[in-house]
Every structure is written in structure tokens, then in C-alpha cells.
Amino acid sequence: MKIIGLPIHYEFNGQKDTIYPTLIIMNNELTLVDTGHKNFLPLITNEILKYSYQMEQLKNIIITHYDNDHIGSLYDFKKEYPWVKIIASEKESKYISGEVKSERLAQAEALLENMSAEEIEFGKWFIQQLKSLKHVPVDQTVRDGDLILDDQCRVIATPGHTSGHISLYIPSLNSVITGDAAVKEKDELVVANPQFCLNLEKAEQSLAKLKDLQAKNYYCYHGGKYVSSS
């Protein structure tokens, strides 16, 4: 069993950026954690192929939470590889499937009311991005403490960034896949985009929860792999 952080380089809003969807390899099967922005299927596929894996080996996609840079290409993945099982928390699955309006969209619409003239154009664009995301049924919902992937991976509820956010703990590899519950900045683990956290207090508690695991490796979606010195 091993974990690979997939560096996906791209330009967004005129700025160069990199995200790190995570690939879990176990028993010759692949599990992808999060799917990037819209139209990232080719970028992520190419990165997986670099490691000499085949997309036919992709068995699961785990979504840590509903945000456009995490679920943007989920529909494309499911369409291209229909056998893939989609896994998410109970709460986030309602947004992913379109059963309920997402918290992020509701937040963006509320923020629009108080934006300056300079900000409002971006705000409207961001809302349109969220509205354009295609919904996908979730095949398996999980809760805090659930064991998945042949009981090798434990689901950790890490609310705050969104209320149903999950992270993943793999004890055998002494590793955590953080989603947006932690980002790597200046070689530290910190809260992701505090200004956009739906509950900053809970986000700080979730970050502390992940740090308390005292894992050796933290695979952050933003910032890449953090290796603990302790």
C-alpha cells in the first residue's frame, strides 16, 4: 500500500497554481482523493499514467468536501470510468448529488450582497462556476471513524472548512490525507483560507485533531506533502 500526491499545475484567474489530488494504491487498485477543477480529467489522468498505472485500475474516488476545485471533474471521471465507486460523507453527498444546495454556493450568494464594485465581478463569476458543476450520485456515504479500503483507512470527520468535510488516516503508513482541513504553508500545517471557512472555530479544532494524530506524513491538497520532524 502506498500514497502518491499528484502535482497538478495549472493557471487559474491569471495565476499559476498547483493542487495535489492524492492517489492511494492498494492490492493493485487505485483510489483517487478529490478531482480538481472542471476539465482536469486529462491533467490528472496523465499524472497517474506517469507512474505506469492504468485507469482501468481506478476503483474508488473519495471526495473530501464540496468545493469547485475538489469536485470539478468528478462528473467527467464518472462518465469516463462508470464502474468507479464515489465515496463521501453523508452531509457532503447531499450537495454532490444535488439533493441540497451546497453550503459553498449559499455562502457565495450571501457574500455577494456586501461586496465592493471591484469584488462583485469575481463573486458573480464564482457563483456561476459553482452553479455549473454537474451533480453525481454518491455510491457510499461514510461517517467519522468508519473504516474503508479493506479497513486500512479510517475516516476522520474534520468539519469547519465545510460542515461535512472528511480527512483520511492510514495507520499502516503513518499518513493523513487532509483535504482542506490542513494546508502546507511555509512548512507548517495551517487552516485553509480562514476567511472562507464556514466555521473557523471548528476548522481550528479539526486542524488540531489531525495534528494530534502525530502522523509522519500529511498529504495536503494545497501545499503538497508535509513531513513531520517529530
Tab-separated table of N, CA, C and O in Angstrom, residues 43-110:
chain	number	residue	atom	x	y	z
A	43	LEU	N	-5.514	16.174	-17.114
A	43	LEU	CA	-4.340	16.507	-16.310
A	43	LEU	C	-4.070	15.437	-15.262
A	43	LEU	O	-2.930	14.989	-15.081
A	44	ILE	N	-5.129	15.026	-14.564
A	44	ILE	CA	-4.966	14.026	-13.507
A	44	ILE	C	-4.668	12.655	-14.103
A	44	ILE	O	-3.810	11.914	-13.605
A	45	THR	N	-5.346	12.327	-15.195
A	45	THR	CA	-5.095	11.047	-15.864
A	45	THR	C	-3.639	10.944	-16.308
A	45	THR	O	-2.972	9.927	-16.068
A	46	ASN	N	-3.120	12.002	-16.923
A	46	ASN	CA	-1.736	11.986	-17.393
A	46	ASN	C	-0.754	11.796	-16.245
A	46	ASN	O	0.258	11.100	-16.380
A	47	GLU	N	-1.074	12.406	-15.108
A	47	GLU	CA	-0.185	12.278	-13.954
A	47	GLU	C	-0.192	10.842	-13.415
A	47	GLU	O	0.844	10.301	-13.036
A	48	ILE	N	-1.370	10.229	-13.395
A	48	ILE	CA	-1.467	8.833	-12.947
A	48	ILE	C	-0.700	7.917	-13.900
A	48	ILE	O	0.039	7.012	-13.458
A	49	LEU	N	-0.835	8.149	-15.188
A	49	LEU	CA	-0.168	7.302	-16.182
A	49	LEU	C	1.358	7.397	-16.090
A	49	LEU	O	2.066	6.450	-16.430
A	50	LYS	N	1.855	8.527	-15.609
A	50	LYS	CA	3.310	8.696	-15.451
A	50	LYS	C	3.891	7.642	-14.496
A	50	LYS	O	5.073	7.311	-14.581
A	51	TYR	N	3.045	7.174	-13.578
A	51	TYR	CA	3.502	6.170	-12.602
A	51	TYR	C	3.278	4.745	-13.096
A	51	TYR	O	3.379	3.787	-12.327
A	52	SER	N	2.946	4.624	-14.389
A	52	SER	CA	2.768	3.313	-15.042
A	52	SER	C	1.540	2.558	-14.551
A	52	SER	O	1.474	1.332	-14.660
A	53	TYR	N	0.571	3.290	-14.003
A	53	TYR	CA	-0.715	2.675	-13.679
A	53	TYR	C	-1.660	2.857	-14.856
A	53	TYR	O	-1.454	3.722	-15.706
A	54	GLN	N	-2.705	2.048	-14.886
A	54	GLN	CA	-3.725	2.137	-15.924
A	54	GLN	C	-5.018	2.630	-15.296
A	54	GLN	O	-5.333	2.280	-14.151
A	55	MET	N	-5.784	3.406	-16.043
A	55	MET	CA	-7.022	3.940	-15.491
A	55	MET	C	-8.053	2.849	-15.224
A	55	MET	O	-8.980	3.053	-14.443
A	56	GLU	N	-7.890	1.705	-15.853
A	56	GLU	CA	-8.777	0.570	-15.561
A	56	GLU	C	-8.616	0.096	-14.122
A	56	GLU	O	-9.482	-0.606	-13.588
A	57	GLN	N	-7.521	0.485	-13.480
A	57	GLN	CA	-7.279	0.109	-12.085
A	57	GLN	C	-7.996	1.023	-11.098
A	57	GLN	O	-8.036	0.735	-9.901
A	58	LEU	N	-8.548	2.133	-11.600
A	58	LEU	CA	-9.230	3.079	-10.719
A	58	LEU	C	-10.539	2.479	-10.217
A	58	LEU	O	-11.446	2.210	-11.001
A	59	LYS	N	-10.648	2.288	-8.918
A	59	LYS	CA	-11.831	1.636	-8.330
A	59	LYS	C	-12.697	2.578	-7.505
A	59	LYS	O	-13.905	2.381	-7.399
A	60	ASN	N	-12.073	3.586	-6.879
A	60	ASN	CA	-12.818	4.487	-5.986
A	60	ASN	C	-12.379	5.931	-6.196
A	60	ASN	O	-11.218	6.206	-6.518
A	61	ILE	N	-13.305	6.840	-5.965
A	61	ILE	CA	-12.982	8.257	-5.809
A	61	ILE	C	-13.594	8.716	-4.492
A	61	ILE	O	-14.808	8.582	-4.281
A	62	ILE	N	-12.748	9.227	-3.621
A	62	ILE	CA	-13.212	9.772	-2.344
A	62	ILE	C	-13.202	11.292	-2.454
A	62	ILE	O	-12.205	11.890	-2.866
A	63	ILE	N	-14.320	11.913	-2.107
A	63	ILE	CA	-14.421	13.376	-2.126
A	63	ILE	C	-14.385	13.874	-0.683
A	63	ILE	O	-15.240	13.501	0.130
A	64	THR	N	-13.397	14.730	-0.382
A	64	THR	CA	-13.289	15.227	0.995
A	64	THR	C	-14.384	16.240	1.319
A	64	THR	O	-14.858	16.289	2.457
A	65	HIS	N	-14.783	17.036	0.303
A	65	HIS	CA	-15.839	18.025	0.540
A	65	HIS	C	-16.253	18.657	-0.775
A	65	HIS	O	-15.559	18.530	-1.797
A	66	TYR	N	-17.359	19.371	-0.735
A	66	TYR	CA	-17.911	20.016	-1.923
A	66	TYR	C	-17.308	21.412	-2.078
A	66	TYR	O	-17.691	22.363	-1.398
A	67	ASP	N	-16.347	21.517	-2.970
A	67	ASP	CA	-15.791	22.787	-3.412
A	67	ASP	C	-15.408	22.609	-4.865
A	67	ASP	O	-15.034	21.500	-5.279
A	68	ASN	N	-15.475	23.682	-5.640
A	68	ASN	CA	-15.306	23.519	-7.086
A	68	ASN	C	-13.937	22.974	-7.479
A	68	ASN	O	-13.793	22.310	-8.507
A	69	ASP	N	-12.906	23.201	-6.658
A	69	ASP	CA	-11.582	22.681	-7.002
A	69	ASP	C	-11.364	21.249	-6.522
A	69	ASP	O	-10.307	20.662	-6.768
A	70	HIS	N	-12.374	20.673	-5.866
A	70	HIS	CA	-12.276	19.289	-5.400
A	70	HIS	C	-13.228	18.353	-6.150
A	70	HIS	O	-12.928	17.177	-6.322
A	71	ILE	N	-14.363	18.888	-6.583
A	71	ILE	CA	-15.328	18.033	-7.296
A	71	ILE	C	-15.530	18.437	-8.751
A	71	ILE	O	-16.360	17.853	-9.454
A	72	GLY	N	-14.747	19.431	-9.208
A	72	GLY	CA	-14.984	19.974	-10.541
A	72	GLY	C	-14.999	18.946	-11.656
A	72	GLY	O	-15.780	19.056	-12.595
A	73	SER	N	-14.122	17.940	-11.580
A	73	SER	CA	-14.049	16.934	-12.647
A	73	SER	C	-14.669	15.594	-12.257
A	73	SER	O	-14.503	14.604	-12.973
A	74	LEU	N	-15.409	15.571	-11.143
A	74	LEU	CA	-15.987	14.307	-10.690
A	74	LEU	C	-16.934	13.725	-11.738
A	74	LEU	O	-16.900	12.526	-12.039
A	75	TYR	N	-17.789	14.569	-12.296
A	75	TYR	CA	-18.733	14.095	-13.310
A	75	TYR	C	-17.993	13.471	-14.487
A	75	TYR	O	-18.379	12.408	-14.996
A	76	ASP	N	-16.934	14.120	-14.935
A	76	ASP	CA	-16.166	13.607	-16.075
A	76	ASP	C	-15.530	12.258	-15.756
A	76	ASP	O	-15.497	11.359	-16.603
A	77	PHE	N	-15.013	12.125	-14.537
A	77	PHE	CA	-14.421	10.848	-14.139
A	77	PHE	C	-15.474	9.740	-14.151
A	77	PHE	O	-15.231	8.637	-14.646
A	78	LYS	N	-16.639	10.039	-13.596
A	78	LYS	CA	-17.695	9.025	-13.521
A	78	LYS	C	-18.193	8.656	-14.923
A	78	LYS	O	-18.497	7.490	-15.202
A	79	LYS	N	-18.264	9.645	-15.789
A	79	LYS	CA	-18.707	9.383	-17.161
A	79	LYS	C	-17.683	8.531	-17.905
A	79	LYS	O	-18.035	7.607	-18.651
A	80	GLU	N	-16.413	8.835	-17.718
A	80	GLU	CA	-15.342	8.119	-18.426
A	80	GLU	C	-15.100	6.731	-17.841
A	80	GLU	O	-14.796	5.780	-18.568
A	81	TYR	N	-15.250	6.625	-16.510
A	81	TYR	CA	-14.992	5.354	-15.813
A	81	TYR	C	-16.209	5.010	-14.951
A	81	TYR	O	-16.188	5.169	-13.728
A	82	PRO	N	-17.294	4.558	-15.570
A	82	PRO	CA	-18.572	4.410	-14.860
A	82	PRO	C	-18.560	3.384	-13.730
A	82	PRO	O	-19.446	3.408	-12.876
A	83	TRP	N	-17.577	2.497	-13.712
A	83	TRP	CA	-17.511	1.487	-12.652
A	83	TRP	C	-16.979	2.047	-11.321
A	83	TRP	O	-17.076	1.407	-10.287
A	84	VAL	N	-16.432	3.252	-11.356
A	84	VAL	CA	-15.791	3.822	-10.173
A	84	VAL	C	-16.831	4.116	-9.086
A	84	VAL	O	-17.893	4.679	-9.355
A	85	LYS	N	-16.494	3.726	-7.850
A	85	LYS	CA	-17.376	3.992	-6.700
A	85	LYS	C	-17.041	5.359	-6.113
A	85	LYS	O	-15.884	5.650	-5.805
A	86	ILE	N	-18.065	6.198	-5.943
A	86	ILE	CA	-17.900	7.530	-5.363
A	86	ILE	C	-18.213	7.462	-3.871
A	86	ILE	O	-19.289	6.993	-3.475
A	87	ILE	N	-17.282	7.942	-3.058
A	87	ILE	CA	-17.405	7.881	-1.596
A	87	ILE	C	-17.305	9.299	-1.027
A	87	ILE	O	-16.421	10.071	-1.420
A	88	ALA	N	-18.211	9.648	-0.120
A	88	ALA	CA	-18.180	10.966	0.526
A	88	ALA	C	-18.922	10.879	1.852
A	88	ALA	O	-19.620	9.898	2.130
A	89	SER	N	-18.799	11.919	2.651
A	89	SER	CA	-19.544	11.947	3.913
A	89	SER	C	-21.034	12.103	3.634
A	89	SER	O	-21.446	12.529	2.553
A	90	GLU	N	-21.830	11.747	4.614
A	90	GLU	CA	-23.287	11.832	4.457
A	90	GLU	C	-23.727	13.243	4.095
A	90	GLU	O	-24.550	13.443	3.189
A	91	LYS	N	-23.178	14.233	4.789
A	91	LYS	CA	-23.601	15.612	4.553
A	91	LYS	C	-23.159	16.098	3.174
A	91	LYS	O	-23.954	16.659	2.418
A	92	GLU	N	-21.885	15.885	2.830
A	92	GLU	CA	-21.385	16.373	1.542
A	92	GLU	C	-22.050	15.653	0.372
A	92	GLU	O	-22.198	16.225	-0.715
A	93	SER	N	-22.455	14.413	0.585
A	93	SER	CA	-23.068	13.657	-0.512
A	93	SER	C	-24.362	14.310	-0.988
A	93	SER	O	-24.720	14.230	-2.168
A	94	LYS	N	-25.052	14.994	-0.088
A	94	LYS	CA	-26.297	15.680	-0.464
A	94	LYS	C	-26.028	16.841	-1.417
A	94	LYS	O	-26.849	17.148	-2.281
A	95	TYR	N	-24.881	17.484	-1.247
A	95	TYR	CA	-24.508	18.571	-2.153
A	95	TYR	C	-23.980	18.013	-3.470
A	95	TYR	O	-24.290	18.527	-4.546
A	96	ILE	N	-23.171	16.964	-3.377
A	96	ILE	CA	-22.570	16.369	-4.578
A	96	ILE	C	-23.651	15.829	-5.508
A	96	ILE	O	-23.577	15.976	-6.730
A	97	SER	N	-24.671	15.215	-4.929
A	97	SER	CA	-25.745	14.628	-5.736
A	97	SER	C	-26.769	15.665	-6.198
A	97	SER	O	-27.617	15.371	-7.039
A	98	GLY	N	-26.709	16.876	-5.634
A	98	GLY	CA	-27.656	17.921	-5.996
A	98	GLY	C	-28.949	17.861	-5.221
A	98	GLY	O	-29.886	18.617	-5.507
A	99	GLU	N	-28.992	17.018	-4.209
A	99	GLU	CA	-30.203	16.900	-3.383
A	99	GLU	C	-30.469	18.190	-2.615
A	99	GLU	O	-31.620	18.576	-2.388
A	100	VAL	N	-29.399	18.863	-2.213
A	100	VAL	CA	-29.493	20.098	-1.434
A	100	VAL	C	-28.504	21.108	-2.018
A	100	VAL	O	-27.419	20.729	-2.472
A	101	LYS	N	-28.872	22.389	-2.024
A	101	LYS	CA	-27.933	23.429	-2.458
A	101	LYS	C	-26.698	23.398	-1.562
A	101	LYS	O	-26.798	23.320	-0.334
A	102	SER	N	-25.521	23.494	-2.158
A	102	SER	CA	-24.284	23.388	-1.382
A	102	SER	C	-24.099	24.580	-0.455
A	102	SER	O	-24.527	25.705	-0.752
A	103	GLU	N	-23.437	24.336	0.647
A	103	GLU	CA	-23.110	25.406	1.594
A	103	GLU	C	-22.248	26.473	0.920
A	103	GLU	O	-22.398	27.661	1.195
A	104	ARG	N	-21.327	26.037	0.061
A	104	ARG	CA	-20.417	26.993	-0.568
A	104	ARG	C	-21.186	27.953	-1.483
A	104	ARG	O	-20.904	29.154	-1.515
A	105	LEU	N	-22.175	27.432	-2.203
A	105	LEU	CA	-22.987	28.293	-3.069
A	105	LEU	C	-23.815	29.256	-2.228
A	105	LEU	O	-23.902	30.452	-2.543
A	106	ALA	N	-24.415	28.765	-1.165
A	106	ALA	CA	-25.208	29.636	-0.286
A	106	ALA	C	-24.325	30.726	0.316
A	106	ALA	O	-24.737	31.893	0.414
A	107	GLN	N	-23.108	30.364	0.713
A	107	GLN	CA	-22.164	31.336	1.269
A	107	GLN	C	-21.796	32.394	0.226
A	107	GLN	O	-21.797	33.593	0.516
A	108	ALA	N	-21.495	31.932	-0.991
A	108	ALA	CA	-21.092	32.855	-2.059
A	108	ALA	C	-22.214	33.834	-2.391
A	108	ALA	O	-21.970	35.030	-2.614
A	109	GLU	N	-23.440	33.353	-2.421
A	109	GLU	CA	-24.585	34.224	-2.715
A	109	GLU	C	-24.793	35.249	-1.604
A	109	GLU	O	-25.110	36.411	-1.864
A	110	ALA	N	-24.578	34.824	-0.364
A	110	ALA	CA	-24.729	35.744	0.763
A	110	ALA	C	-23.629	36.805	0.764
A	110	ALA	O	-23.888	37.990	1.038
